Coordinates of C-alpha atoms in Angstrom, one line a residue:
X27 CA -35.3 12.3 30.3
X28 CA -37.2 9.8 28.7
X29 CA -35.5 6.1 27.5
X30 CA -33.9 6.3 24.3
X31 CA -34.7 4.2 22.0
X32 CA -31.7 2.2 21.0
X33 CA -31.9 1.0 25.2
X34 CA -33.8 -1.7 26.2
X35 CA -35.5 -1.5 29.7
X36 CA -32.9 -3.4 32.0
X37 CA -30.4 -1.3 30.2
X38 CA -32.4 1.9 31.0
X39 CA -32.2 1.3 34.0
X40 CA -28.9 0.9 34.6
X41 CA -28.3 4.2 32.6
X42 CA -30.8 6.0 34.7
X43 CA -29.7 4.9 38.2
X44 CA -28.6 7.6 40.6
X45 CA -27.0 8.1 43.9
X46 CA -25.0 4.9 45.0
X47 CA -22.4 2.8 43.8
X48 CA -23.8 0.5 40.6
X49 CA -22.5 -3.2 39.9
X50 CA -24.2 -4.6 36.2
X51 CA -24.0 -7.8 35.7
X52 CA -23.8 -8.2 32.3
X53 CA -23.7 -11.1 30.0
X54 CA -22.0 -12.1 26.4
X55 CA -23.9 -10.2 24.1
X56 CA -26.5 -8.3 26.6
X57 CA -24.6 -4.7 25.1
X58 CA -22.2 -4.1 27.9
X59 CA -20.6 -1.4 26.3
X60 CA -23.5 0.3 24.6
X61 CA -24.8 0.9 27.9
X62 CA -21.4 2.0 30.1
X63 CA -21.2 4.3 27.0
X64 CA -24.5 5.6 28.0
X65 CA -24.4 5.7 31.4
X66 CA -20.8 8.2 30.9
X67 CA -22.8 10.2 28.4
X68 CA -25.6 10.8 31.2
X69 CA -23.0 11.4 33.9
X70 CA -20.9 13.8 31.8
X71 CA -24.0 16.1 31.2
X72 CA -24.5 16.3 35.5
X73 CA -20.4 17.5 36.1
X74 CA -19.3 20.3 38.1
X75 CA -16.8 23.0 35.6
X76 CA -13.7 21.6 37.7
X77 CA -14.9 17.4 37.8
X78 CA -13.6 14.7 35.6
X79 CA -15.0 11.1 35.1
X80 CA -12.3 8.7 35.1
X81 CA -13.3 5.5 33.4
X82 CA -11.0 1.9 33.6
X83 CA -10.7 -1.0 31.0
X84 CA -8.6 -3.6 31.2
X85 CA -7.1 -3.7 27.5
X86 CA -5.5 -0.9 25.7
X87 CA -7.9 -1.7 22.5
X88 CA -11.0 -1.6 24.8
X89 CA -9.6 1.8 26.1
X90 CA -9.0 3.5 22.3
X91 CA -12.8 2.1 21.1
X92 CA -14.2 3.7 24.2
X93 CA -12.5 7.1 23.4
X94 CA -13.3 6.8 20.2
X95 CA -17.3 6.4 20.3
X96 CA -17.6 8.9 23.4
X97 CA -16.1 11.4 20.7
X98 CA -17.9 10.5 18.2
X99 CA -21.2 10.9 20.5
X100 CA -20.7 13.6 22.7
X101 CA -17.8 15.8 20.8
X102 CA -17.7 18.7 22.9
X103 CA -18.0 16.9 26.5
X104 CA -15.5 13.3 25.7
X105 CA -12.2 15.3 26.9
X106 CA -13.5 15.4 30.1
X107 CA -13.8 11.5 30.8
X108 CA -9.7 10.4 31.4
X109 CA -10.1 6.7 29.7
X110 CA -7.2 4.2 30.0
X111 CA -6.1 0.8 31.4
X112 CA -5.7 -0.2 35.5
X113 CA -1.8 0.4 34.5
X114 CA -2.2 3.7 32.6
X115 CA -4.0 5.2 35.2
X116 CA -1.8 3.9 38.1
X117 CA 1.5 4.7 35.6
X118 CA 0.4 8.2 35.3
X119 CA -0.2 8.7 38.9
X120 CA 3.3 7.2 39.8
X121 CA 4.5 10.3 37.2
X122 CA 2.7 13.3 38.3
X123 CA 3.3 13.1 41.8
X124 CA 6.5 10.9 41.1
X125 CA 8.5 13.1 44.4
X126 CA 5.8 11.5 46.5
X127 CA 7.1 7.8 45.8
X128 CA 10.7 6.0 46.4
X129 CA 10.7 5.7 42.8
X130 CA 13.7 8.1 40.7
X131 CA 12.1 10.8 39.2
X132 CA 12.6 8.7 35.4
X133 CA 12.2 5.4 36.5
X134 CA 11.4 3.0 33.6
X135 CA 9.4 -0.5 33.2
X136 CA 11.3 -3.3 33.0
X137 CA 11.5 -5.2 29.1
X138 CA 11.6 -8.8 28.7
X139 CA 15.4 -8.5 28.3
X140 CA 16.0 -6.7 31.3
X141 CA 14.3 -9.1 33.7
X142 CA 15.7 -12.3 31.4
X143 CA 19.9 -10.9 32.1
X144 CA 18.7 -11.1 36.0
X145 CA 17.2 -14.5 35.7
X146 CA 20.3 -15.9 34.3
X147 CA 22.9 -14.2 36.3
X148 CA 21.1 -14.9 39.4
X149 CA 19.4 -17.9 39.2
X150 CA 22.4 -19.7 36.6
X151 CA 21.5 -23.0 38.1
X152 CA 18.0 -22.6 37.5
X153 CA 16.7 -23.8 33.7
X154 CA 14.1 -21.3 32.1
X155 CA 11.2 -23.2 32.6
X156 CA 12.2 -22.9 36.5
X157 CA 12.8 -19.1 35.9
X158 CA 9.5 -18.9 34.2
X159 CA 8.0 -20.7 37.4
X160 CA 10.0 -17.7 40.2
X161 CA 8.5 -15.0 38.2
X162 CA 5.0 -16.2 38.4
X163 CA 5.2 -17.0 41.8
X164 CA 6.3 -13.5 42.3
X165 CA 4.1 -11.8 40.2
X166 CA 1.4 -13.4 41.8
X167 CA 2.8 -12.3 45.9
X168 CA 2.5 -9.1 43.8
X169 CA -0.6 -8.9 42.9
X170 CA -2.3 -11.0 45.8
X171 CA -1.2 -9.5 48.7
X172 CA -1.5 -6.1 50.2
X173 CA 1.4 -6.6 52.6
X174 CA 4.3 -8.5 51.2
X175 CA 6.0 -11.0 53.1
X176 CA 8.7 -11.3 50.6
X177 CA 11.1 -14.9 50.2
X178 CA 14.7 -14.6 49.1
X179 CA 13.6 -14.3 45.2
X180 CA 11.4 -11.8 45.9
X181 CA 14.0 -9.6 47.7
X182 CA 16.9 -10.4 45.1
X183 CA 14.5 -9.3 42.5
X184 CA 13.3 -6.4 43.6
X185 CA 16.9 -5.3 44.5
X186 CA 17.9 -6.0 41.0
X187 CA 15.2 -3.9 39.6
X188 CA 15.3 -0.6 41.8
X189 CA 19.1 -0.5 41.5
X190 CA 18.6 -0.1 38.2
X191 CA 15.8 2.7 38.2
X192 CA 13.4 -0.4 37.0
X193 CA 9.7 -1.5 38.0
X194 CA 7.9 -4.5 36.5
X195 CA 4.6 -4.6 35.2
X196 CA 2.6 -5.4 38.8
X197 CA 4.6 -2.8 40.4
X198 CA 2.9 -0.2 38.7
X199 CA -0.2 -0.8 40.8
X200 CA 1.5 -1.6 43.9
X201 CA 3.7 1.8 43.9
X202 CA 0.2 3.2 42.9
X203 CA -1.4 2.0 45.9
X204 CA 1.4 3.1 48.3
X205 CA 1.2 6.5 46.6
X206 CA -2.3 6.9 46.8
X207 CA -2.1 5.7 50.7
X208 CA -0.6 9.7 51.3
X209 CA -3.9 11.6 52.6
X210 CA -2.9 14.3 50.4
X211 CA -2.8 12.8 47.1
X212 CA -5.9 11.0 47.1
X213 CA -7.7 13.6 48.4
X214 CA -6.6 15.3 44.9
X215 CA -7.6 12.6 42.9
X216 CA -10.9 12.1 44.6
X217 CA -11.4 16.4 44.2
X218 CA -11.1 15.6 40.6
X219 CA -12.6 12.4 39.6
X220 CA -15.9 12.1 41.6
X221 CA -17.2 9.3 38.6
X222 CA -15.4 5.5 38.2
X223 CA -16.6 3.4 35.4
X224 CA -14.6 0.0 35.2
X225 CA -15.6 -2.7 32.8
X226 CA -14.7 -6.0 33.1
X227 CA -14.9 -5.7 37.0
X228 CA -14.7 -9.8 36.8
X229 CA -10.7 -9.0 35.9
X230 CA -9.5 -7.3 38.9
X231 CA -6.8 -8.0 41.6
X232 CA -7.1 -7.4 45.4
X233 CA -4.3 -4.3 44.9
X234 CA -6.8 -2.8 42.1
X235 CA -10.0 -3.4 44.4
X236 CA -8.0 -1.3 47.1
X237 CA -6.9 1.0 44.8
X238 CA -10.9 1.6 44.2
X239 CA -11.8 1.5 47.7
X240 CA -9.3 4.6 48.6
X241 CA -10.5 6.5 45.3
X242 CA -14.9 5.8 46.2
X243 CA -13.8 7.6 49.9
X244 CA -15.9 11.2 50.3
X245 CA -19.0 10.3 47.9
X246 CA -17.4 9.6 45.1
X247 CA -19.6 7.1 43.2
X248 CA -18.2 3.7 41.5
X249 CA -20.0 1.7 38.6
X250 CA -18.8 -1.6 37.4
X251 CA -20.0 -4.1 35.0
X252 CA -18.5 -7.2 33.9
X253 CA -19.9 -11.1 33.8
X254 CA -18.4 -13.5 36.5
X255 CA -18.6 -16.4 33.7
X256 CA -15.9 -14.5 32.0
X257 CA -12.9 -14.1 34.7
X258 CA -10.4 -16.0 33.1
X259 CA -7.2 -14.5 34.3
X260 CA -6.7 -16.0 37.9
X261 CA -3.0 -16.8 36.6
X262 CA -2.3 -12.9 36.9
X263 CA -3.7 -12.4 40.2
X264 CA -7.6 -11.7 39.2
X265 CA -10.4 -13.3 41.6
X266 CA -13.5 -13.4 40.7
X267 CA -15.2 -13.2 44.6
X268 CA -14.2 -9.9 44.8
X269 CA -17.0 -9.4 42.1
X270 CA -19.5 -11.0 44.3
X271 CA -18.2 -9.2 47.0
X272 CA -18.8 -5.7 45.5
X273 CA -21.8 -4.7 47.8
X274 CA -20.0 -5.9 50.9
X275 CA -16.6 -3.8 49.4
X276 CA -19.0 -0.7 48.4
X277 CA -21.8 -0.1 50.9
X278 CA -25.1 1.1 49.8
X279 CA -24.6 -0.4 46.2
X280 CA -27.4 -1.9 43.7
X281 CA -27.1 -4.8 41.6
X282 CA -28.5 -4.9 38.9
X283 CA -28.4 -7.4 35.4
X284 CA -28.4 -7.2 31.6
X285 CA -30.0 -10.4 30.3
X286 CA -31.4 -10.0 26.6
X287 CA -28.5 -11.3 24.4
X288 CA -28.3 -9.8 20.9
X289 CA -25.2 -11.9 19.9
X290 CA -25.8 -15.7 19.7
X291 CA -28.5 -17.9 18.1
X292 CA -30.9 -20.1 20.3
X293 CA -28.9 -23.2 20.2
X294 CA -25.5 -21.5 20.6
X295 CA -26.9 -19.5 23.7
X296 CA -28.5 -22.7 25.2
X297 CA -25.5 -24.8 24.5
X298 CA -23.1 -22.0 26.4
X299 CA -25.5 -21.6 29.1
X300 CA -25.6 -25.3 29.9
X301 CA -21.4 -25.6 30.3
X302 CA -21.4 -22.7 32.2
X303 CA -24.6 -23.6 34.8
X304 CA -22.5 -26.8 35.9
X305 CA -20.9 -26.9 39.0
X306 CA -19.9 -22.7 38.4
X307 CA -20.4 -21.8 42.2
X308 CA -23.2 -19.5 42.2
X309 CA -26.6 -18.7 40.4
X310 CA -26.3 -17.7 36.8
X311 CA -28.7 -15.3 35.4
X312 CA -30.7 -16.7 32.7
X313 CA -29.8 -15.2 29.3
X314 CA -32.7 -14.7 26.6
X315 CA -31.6 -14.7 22.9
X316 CA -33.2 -11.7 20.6
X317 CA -31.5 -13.2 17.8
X318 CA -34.0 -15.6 16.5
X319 CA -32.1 -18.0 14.2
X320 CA -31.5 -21.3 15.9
X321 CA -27.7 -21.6 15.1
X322 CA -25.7 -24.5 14.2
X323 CA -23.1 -26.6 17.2
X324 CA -21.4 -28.6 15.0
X325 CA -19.1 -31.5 17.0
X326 CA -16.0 -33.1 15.2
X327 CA -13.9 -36.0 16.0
X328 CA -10.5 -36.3 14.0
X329 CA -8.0 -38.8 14.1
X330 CA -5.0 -36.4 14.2
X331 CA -4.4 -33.3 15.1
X332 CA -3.2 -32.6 11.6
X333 CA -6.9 -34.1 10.3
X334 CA -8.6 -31.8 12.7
X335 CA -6.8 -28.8 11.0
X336 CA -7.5 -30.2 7.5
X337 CA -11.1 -30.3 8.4
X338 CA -10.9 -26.8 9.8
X339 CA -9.2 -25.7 6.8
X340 CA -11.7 -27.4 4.3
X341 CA -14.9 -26.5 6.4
X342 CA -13.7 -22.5 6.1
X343 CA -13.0 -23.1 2.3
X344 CA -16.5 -24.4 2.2
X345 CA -18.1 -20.8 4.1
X346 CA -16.3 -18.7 1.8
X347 CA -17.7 -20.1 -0.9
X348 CA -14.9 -22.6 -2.5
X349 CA -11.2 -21.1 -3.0
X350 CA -9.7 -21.1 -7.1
X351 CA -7.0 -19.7 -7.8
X352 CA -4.7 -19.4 -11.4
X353 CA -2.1 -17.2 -12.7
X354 CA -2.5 -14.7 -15.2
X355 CA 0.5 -12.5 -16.6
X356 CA 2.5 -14.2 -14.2
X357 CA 0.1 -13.2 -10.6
X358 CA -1.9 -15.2 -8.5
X359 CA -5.4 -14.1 -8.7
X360 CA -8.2 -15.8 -6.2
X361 CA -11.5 -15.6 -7.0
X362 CA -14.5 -16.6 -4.6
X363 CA -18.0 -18.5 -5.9
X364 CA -21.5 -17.6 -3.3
X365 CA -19.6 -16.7 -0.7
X366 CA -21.4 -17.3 2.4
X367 CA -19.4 -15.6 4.7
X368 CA -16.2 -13.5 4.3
X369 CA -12.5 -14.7 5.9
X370 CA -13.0 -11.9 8.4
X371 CA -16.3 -13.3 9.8
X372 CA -14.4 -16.5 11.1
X373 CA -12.4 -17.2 13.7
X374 CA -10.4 -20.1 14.8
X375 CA -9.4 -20.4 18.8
X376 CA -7.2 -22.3 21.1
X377 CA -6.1 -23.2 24.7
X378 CA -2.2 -22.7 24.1
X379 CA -0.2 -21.4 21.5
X380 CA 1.9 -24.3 20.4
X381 CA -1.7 -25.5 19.0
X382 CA -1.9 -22.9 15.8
X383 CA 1.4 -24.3 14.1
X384 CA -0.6 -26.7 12.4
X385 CA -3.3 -24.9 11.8
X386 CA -1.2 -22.8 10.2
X387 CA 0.2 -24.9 8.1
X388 CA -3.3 -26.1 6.9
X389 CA -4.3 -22.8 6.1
X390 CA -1.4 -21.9 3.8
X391 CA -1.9 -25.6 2.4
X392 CA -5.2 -23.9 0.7
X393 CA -4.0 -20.5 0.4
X394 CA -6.4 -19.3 3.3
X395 CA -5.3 -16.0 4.5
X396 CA -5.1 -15.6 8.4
X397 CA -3.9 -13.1 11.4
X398 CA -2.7 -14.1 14.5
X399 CA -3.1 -12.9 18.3
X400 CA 0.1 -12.1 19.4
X401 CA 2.0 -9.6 22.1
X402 CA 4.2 -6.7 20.9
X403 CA 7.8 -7.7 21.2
X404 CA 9.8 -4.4 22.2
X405 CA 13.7 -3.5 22.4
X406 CA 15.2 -0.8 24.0
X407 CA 16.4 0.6 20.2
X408 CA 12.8 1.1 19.8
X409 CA 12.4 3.3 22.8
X410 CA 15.6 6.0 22.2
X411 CA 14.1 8.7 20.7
X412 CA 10.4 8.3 21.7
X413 CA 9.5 10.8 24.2
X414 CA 8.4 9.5 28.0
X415 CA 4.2 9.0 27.6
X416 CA 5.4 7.1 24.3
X417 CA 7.6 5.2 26.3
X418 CA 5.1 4.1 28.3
X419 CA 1.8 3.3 26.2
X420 CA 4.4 0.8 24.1
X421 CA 5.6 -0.4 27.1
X422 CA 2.5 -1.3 28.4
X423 CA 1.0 -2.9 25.8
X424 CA 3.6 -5.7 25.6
X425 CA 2.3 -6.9 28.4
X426 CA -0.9 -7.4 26.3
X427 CA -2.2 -10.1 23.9
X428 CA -3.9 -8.6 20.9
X429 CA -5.6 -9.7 17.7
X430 CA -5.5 -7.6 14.6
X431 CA -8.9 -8.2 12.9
X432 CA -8.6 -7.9 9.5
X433 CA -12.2 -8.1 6.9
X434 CA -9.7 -10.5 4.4
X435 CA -8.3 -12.6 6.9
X436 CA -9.3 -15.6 9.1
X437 CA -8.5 -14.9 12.9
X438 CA -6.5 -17.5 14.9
X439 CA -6.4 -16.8 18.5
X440 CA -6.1 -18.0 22.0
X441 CA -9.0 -18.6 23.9
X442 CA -7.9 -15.7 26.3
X443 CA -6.7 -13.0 24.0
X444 CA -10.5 -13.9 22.3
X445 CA -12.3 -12.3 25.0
X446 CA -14.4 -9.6 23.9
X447 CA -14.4 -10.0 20.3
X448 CA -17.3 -11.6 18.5
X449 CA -17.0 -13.4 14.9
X450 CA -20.1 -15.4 12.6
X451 CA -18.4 -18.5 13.1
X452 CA -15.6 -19.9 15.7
X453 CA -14.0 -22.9 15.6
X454 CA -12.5 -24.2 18.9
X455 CA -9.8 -26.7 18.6
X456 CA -8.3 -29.1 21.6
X457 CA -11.9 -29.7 22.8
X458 CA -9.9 -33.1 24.6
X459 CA -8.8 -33.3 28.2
X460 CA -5.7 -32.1 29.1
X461 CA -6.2 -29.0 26.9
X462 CA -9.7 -27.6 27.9
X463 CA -9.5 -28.0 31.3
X464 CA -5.7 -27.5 30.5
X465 CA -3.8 -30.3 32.9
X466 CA -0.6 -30.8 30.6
X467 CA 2.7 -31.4 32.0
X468 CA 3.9 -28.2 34.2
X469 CA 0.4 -26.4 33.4
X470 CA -2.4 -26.8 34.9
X471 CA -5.6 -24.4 35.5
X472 CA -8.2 -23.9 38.0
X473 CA -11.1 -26.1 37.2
X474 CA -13.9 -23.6 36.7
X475 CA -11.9 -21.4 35.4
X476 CA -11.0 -23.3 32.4
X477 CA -15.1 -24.0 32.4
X478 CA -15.5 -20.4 32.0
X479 CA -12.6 -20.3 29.7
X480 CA -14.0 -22.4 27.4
X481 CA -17.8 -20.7 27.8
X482 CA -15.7 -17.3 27.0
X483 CA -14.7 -19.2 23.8
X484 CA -18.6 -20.4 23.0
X485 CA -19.9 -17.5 23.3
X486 CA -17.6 -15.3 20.8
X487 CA -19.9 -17.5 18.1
X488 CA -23.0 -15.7 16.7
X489 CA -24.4 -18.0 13.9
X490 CA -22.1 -21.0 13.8
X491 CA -19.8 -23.0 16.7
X492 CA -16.9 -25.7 15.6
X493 CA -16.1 -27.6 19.1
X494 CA -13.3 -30.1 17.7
X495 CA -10.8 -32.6 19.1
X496 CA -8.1 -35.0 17.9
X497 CA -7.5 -38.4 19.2
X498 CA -3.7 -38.3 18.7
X499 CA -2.0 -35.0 18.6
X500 CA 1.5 -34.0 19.1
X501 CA 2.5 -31.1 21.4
X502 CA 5.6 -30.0 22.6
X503 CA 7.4 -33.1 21.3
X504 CA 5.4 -35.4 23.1
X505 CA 2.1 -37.3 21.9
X506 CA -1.0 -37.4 23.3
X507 CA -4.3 -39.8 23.4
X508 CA -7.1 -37.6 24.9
X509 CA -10.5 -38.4 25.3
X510 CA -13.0 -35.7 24.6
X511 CA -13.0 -32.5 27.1
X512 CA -15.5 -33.5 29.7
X513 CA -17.3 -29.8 28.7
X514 CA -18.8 -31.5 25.9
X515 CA -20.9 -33.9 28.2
X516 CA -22.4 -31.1 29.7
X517 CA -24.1 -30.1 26.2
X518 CA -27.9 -31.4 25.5
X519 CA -27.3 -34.6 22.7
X520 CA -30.2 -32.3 20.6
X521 CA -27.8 -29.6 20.4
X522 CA -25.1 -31.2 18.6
X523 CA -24.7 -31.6 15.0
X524 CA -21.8 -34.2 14.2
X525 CA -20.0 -34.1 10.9
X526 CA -17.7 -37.4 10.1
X527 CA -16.8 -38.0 13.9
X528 CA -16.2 -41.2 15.5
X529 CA -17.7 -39.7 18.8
X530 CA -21.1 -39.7 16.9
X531 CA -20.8 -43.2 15.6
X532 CA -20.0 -44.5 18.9
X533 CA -23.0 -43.0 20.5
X534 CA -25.2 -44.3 17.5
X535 CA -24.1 -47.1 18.6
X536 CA -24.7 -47.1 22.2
X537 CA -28.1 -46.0 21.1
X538 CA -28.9 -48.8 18.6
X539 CA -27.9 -51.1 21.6
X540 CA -30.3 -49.4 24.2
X541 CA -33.1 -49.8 21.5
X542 CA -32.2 -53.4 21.0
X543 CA -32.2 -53.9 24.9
X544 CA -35.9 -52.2 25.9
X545 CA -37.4 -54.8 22.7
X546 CA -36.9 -57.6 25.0
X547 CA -38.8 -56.0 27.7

């Protein structure tokens, strides 16, 4: 088969390989998916009458796009790749061989609610920033540790939650694991999915790497691809060694990387791959843009956190093309003058939550439409009359933080829910210590990890990247004086562009003073 041409040749060839286990690097932009897609497609055509692929994402979104453009390539053979999340997968296991586990036959997964009444009637004396604190800490034993060596809280809570037919969210795996453990069973599941794909290999857990190591025994073959830059999710147990450990975890495997990026602009690519390079841990592959445009880095300095969202606002109004609007037979019409780009090509993105309120509110100020990233809340009313594989695709995606892209609306999002989308233009806001790396009070993140946090957030920017900060902004009742987020130092001067920032005067400053200096020599 010759290459087709929509591959390049380091995708090609990681389409093409055969006969061991496969790990792709694969940078933002370098077409990730376009070539797992590929690679399926290939495999599929190879299958034995009675063999399945089985291929692993890590959001339910990621999941339905995969299904979706498998179908619409390969229409007869997509119904024989299973596609779903770490959790489906494990969650369907725990259900078709459910008298194999300790589990009732209709156990359920625990709601917010659920786990909330035990909180308060076991741990009264505790305040809910405390109870946020025990549930981390055991979600984390959970999802860290192979063999449990469980504290009191661990015990009381997982009491609470089997006496009640209950598991929670990292149990899924966990009970998966144990299930899978039985000879028997995996033997089945290996018989009938001889194919893994999973993306975003930087994501996993140490119970999800064992759950892969038990399902690649007798020749079944494993290929991952992800980007270590882009593990972000330590806080739920992921580590991003076990990425670089693959080959030692999977003997006989190749490496192999996707480099040509067809998503960012010169300077945007260059800017990202300088934050990233610095003090990361281990040897980044060097990216090449095939998107020829140079790109605009634009830095802002506002006084306020309510100024930084004015500018955000007004700078949006600007690349839609200016915002009127009148009433006419008593509606509010809004018409747009050489629009340069459309709401739906921007996005704005943040380290926490509490930071889009007044973005928000700067938005509406200008009648600037938005959407916002957000988890599903469910209730148990919502569940009654829903059958049990309903149940449980609702139920699992409230453990999942999604943006609704809309065409007509402006995207607000956290930095982490951000992760695999791509907009025109991105504004990051919070570019200030304390926020990015996040060191605020009770919260504070892993060092690199917030550096690849905030390249995640770079490099969702194909044409145009807003990095702004406040000097006084109020969060959480309290206010803040920040300097600048020490990422920003790590960007060549030649990249920036600065537009009404104080940063930029000082500097000219420092510069007119080092000119003034080397005249007396």
């Amino acid at each position: 088969m010759n290459k087709p041409a929509d591959l390049n040749e380091a995708q090609w060839q990681a389409v093409s390989h055969e006969g061991s286990h496969l790990i792709i690097v694969a940078g933002p932009g370098t077409g990730k998916t376009h070539t797992l897609i590929h690679r399926i497609i290939r495999t599929l055509k190879t299958l034995e009458q009675d063999q399945r692929i089985l291929a692993i994402t890590f959001t339910n979104k990621a999941a339905h796009q995969m299904r979706e453009r498998l179908e619409a390539k390969v229409p007869q053979l997509w119904r024989r790749v299973t596609v779903g999340t770490f959790h489906w997968f494990a969650l369907s296991l725990l259900r078709e061989f459910s008298e194999y586990t300790p589990l009732p036959k209709d156990f359920q997964i625990a709601l917010p609610e659920d786990i909330q009444g035990f909180m308060g009637e076991i741990f009264s004396e505790k305040s809910p920033v405390q109870h946020k604190q025990v549930l981390e800490e055991i979600s984390l034993i959970k999802s860290t540790r192979l063999v449990v060596d469980a504290d009191d809280n661990y015990q009381k809570y997982h009491r609470f939650l089997r006496a009640k037919g209950l598991i929670d969210f990292d149990d899924i795996l966990r009970e998966a694991f144990i299930l899978l453990e039985n000879e028997d069973i995996s033997f089945k599941v290996r018989q009938r999915y001889r194919y893994l794909f999973v993306d975003e290999y930087q994501d996993i857990n140490l119970v999800q790497n064992a759950l892969l190591k038990i399902l690649t025994q007798e020749g079944v073959l494993l290929t991952a691809i992800g980007d270590p830059n882009q593990s972000i999710y330590g806080f739920r147990g992921s580590q991003v060694k076990l990425f670089h450990r693959f080959i030692d975890d999977f003997l006989g495997s190749v490496k192999l990387s996707l480099t040509e990026n067809y998503r960012s602009t010169v300077n945007l690519l260059s800017a990202s791959s300088q934050v990233i390079s610095k003090d990361c841990g281990h040897e980044v592959p060097q990216a090449t843009a095939k998107i020829y445009d140079q790109g605009k880095l634009v830095i802002h300095e506002a006084a306020t956190d309510r100024a930084e969202a004015e500018f955000v606002a007004h700078q949006i109004e600007q690349l839609v093309g200016g915002i009127s609007m009148f009433s006419q037979d008593s509606h509010r019409v809004e018409t747009y003058r050489k629009a340069q780009r459309s709401f739906g090509d921007i996005a704005v993105l943040y380290r926490l939550n509490a930071q889009k309120n007044v973005i928000i509110e700067a938005l509406e100020h200008l009648g600037i439409p938005y959407t916002v990233s957000s988890k599903p809340k469910v209730k148990k009313e919502d569940l009654k009359e829903l059958r049990q594989d309903e149940k449980d695709e609702i139920l699992l995606q409230q453990f999942e933080e999604t943006l609704s892209y809309n065409i007509e609306k402006v995207s607000l999002s956290t930095l982490h829910a951000a992760k695999g989308l791509e907009f025109h233009v991105v504004f990051i806001i919070g570019c200030e210590a304390k926020l990015l790396p996040l060191d605020l009070a009770d919260m504070k993140g892993d060092p690199q990890e917030e550096r690849r946090l905030f390249y995640v957030g770079m490099t969702r920017a194909k044409e145009h990247l807003y990095l702004t900060r406040a000097g006084r902004r109020q969060l959480f009742g309290q206010t803040f004086f920040n300097p600048p987020s020490i990422f920003w130092e790590d960007i060549e001067e030649d990249l920036k562009a600065y537009e009404n920032s104080k940063l930029h005067r000082r500097l000219s400053k420092g510069k007119e003073a080092e000119k003034q200096q080397l005249k007396l020599f």
